Phi, psi and omega in degrees: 000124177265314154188183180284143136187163229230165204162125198264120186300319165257046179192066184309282163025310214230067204271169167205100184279155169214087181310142169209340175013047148215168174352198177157089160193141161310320154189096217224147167024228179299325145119041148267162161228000160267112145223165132337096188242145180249135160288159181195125162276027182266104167294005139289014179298324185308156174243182182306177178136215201220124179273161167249108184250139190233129191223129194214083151267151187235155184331140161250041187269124168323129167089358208264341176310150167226185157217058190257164154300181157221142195218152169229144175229123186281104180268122152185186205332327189256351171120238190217151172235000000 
């Protein structure tokens, strides 16, 4: 994971990162999948690499909600991340 970053749709502008460059994975780097991230509004906190933008809505229909986690995994050329 290289870093986070958050943002009110309706005040795209006005971001917030939260750099982390290392794994989320059992077994990747440290074999961690929790971490601890700080904001930051500098978008050079990020370092180089390839961005990904991930959109996770959930229903606005009674029942339609969830509070499960979410998790993804990134397929290419080089295998998954």
């Amino acid at each position: 994971l290289s870093q986070v970053t958050v943002y009110d749709r309706e005040f795209p502008e006005k971001k917030y990162y939260f750099p982390c460059h290392q794994w989320l994975a059992k077994d990747e780097g440290d074999h961690q999948i929790v971490r601890q991230l700080t904001a930051t509004t500098d978008q050079s906190a990020s370092s180089e690499g390839y961005v990904y933008m991930v959109n996770t809505y959930t229903g606005d229909r009674r029942g339609a909600g969830t509070d499960a986690n979410v998790s993804i995994t990134i397929f290419g050329e080089d295998g998954d991340s």
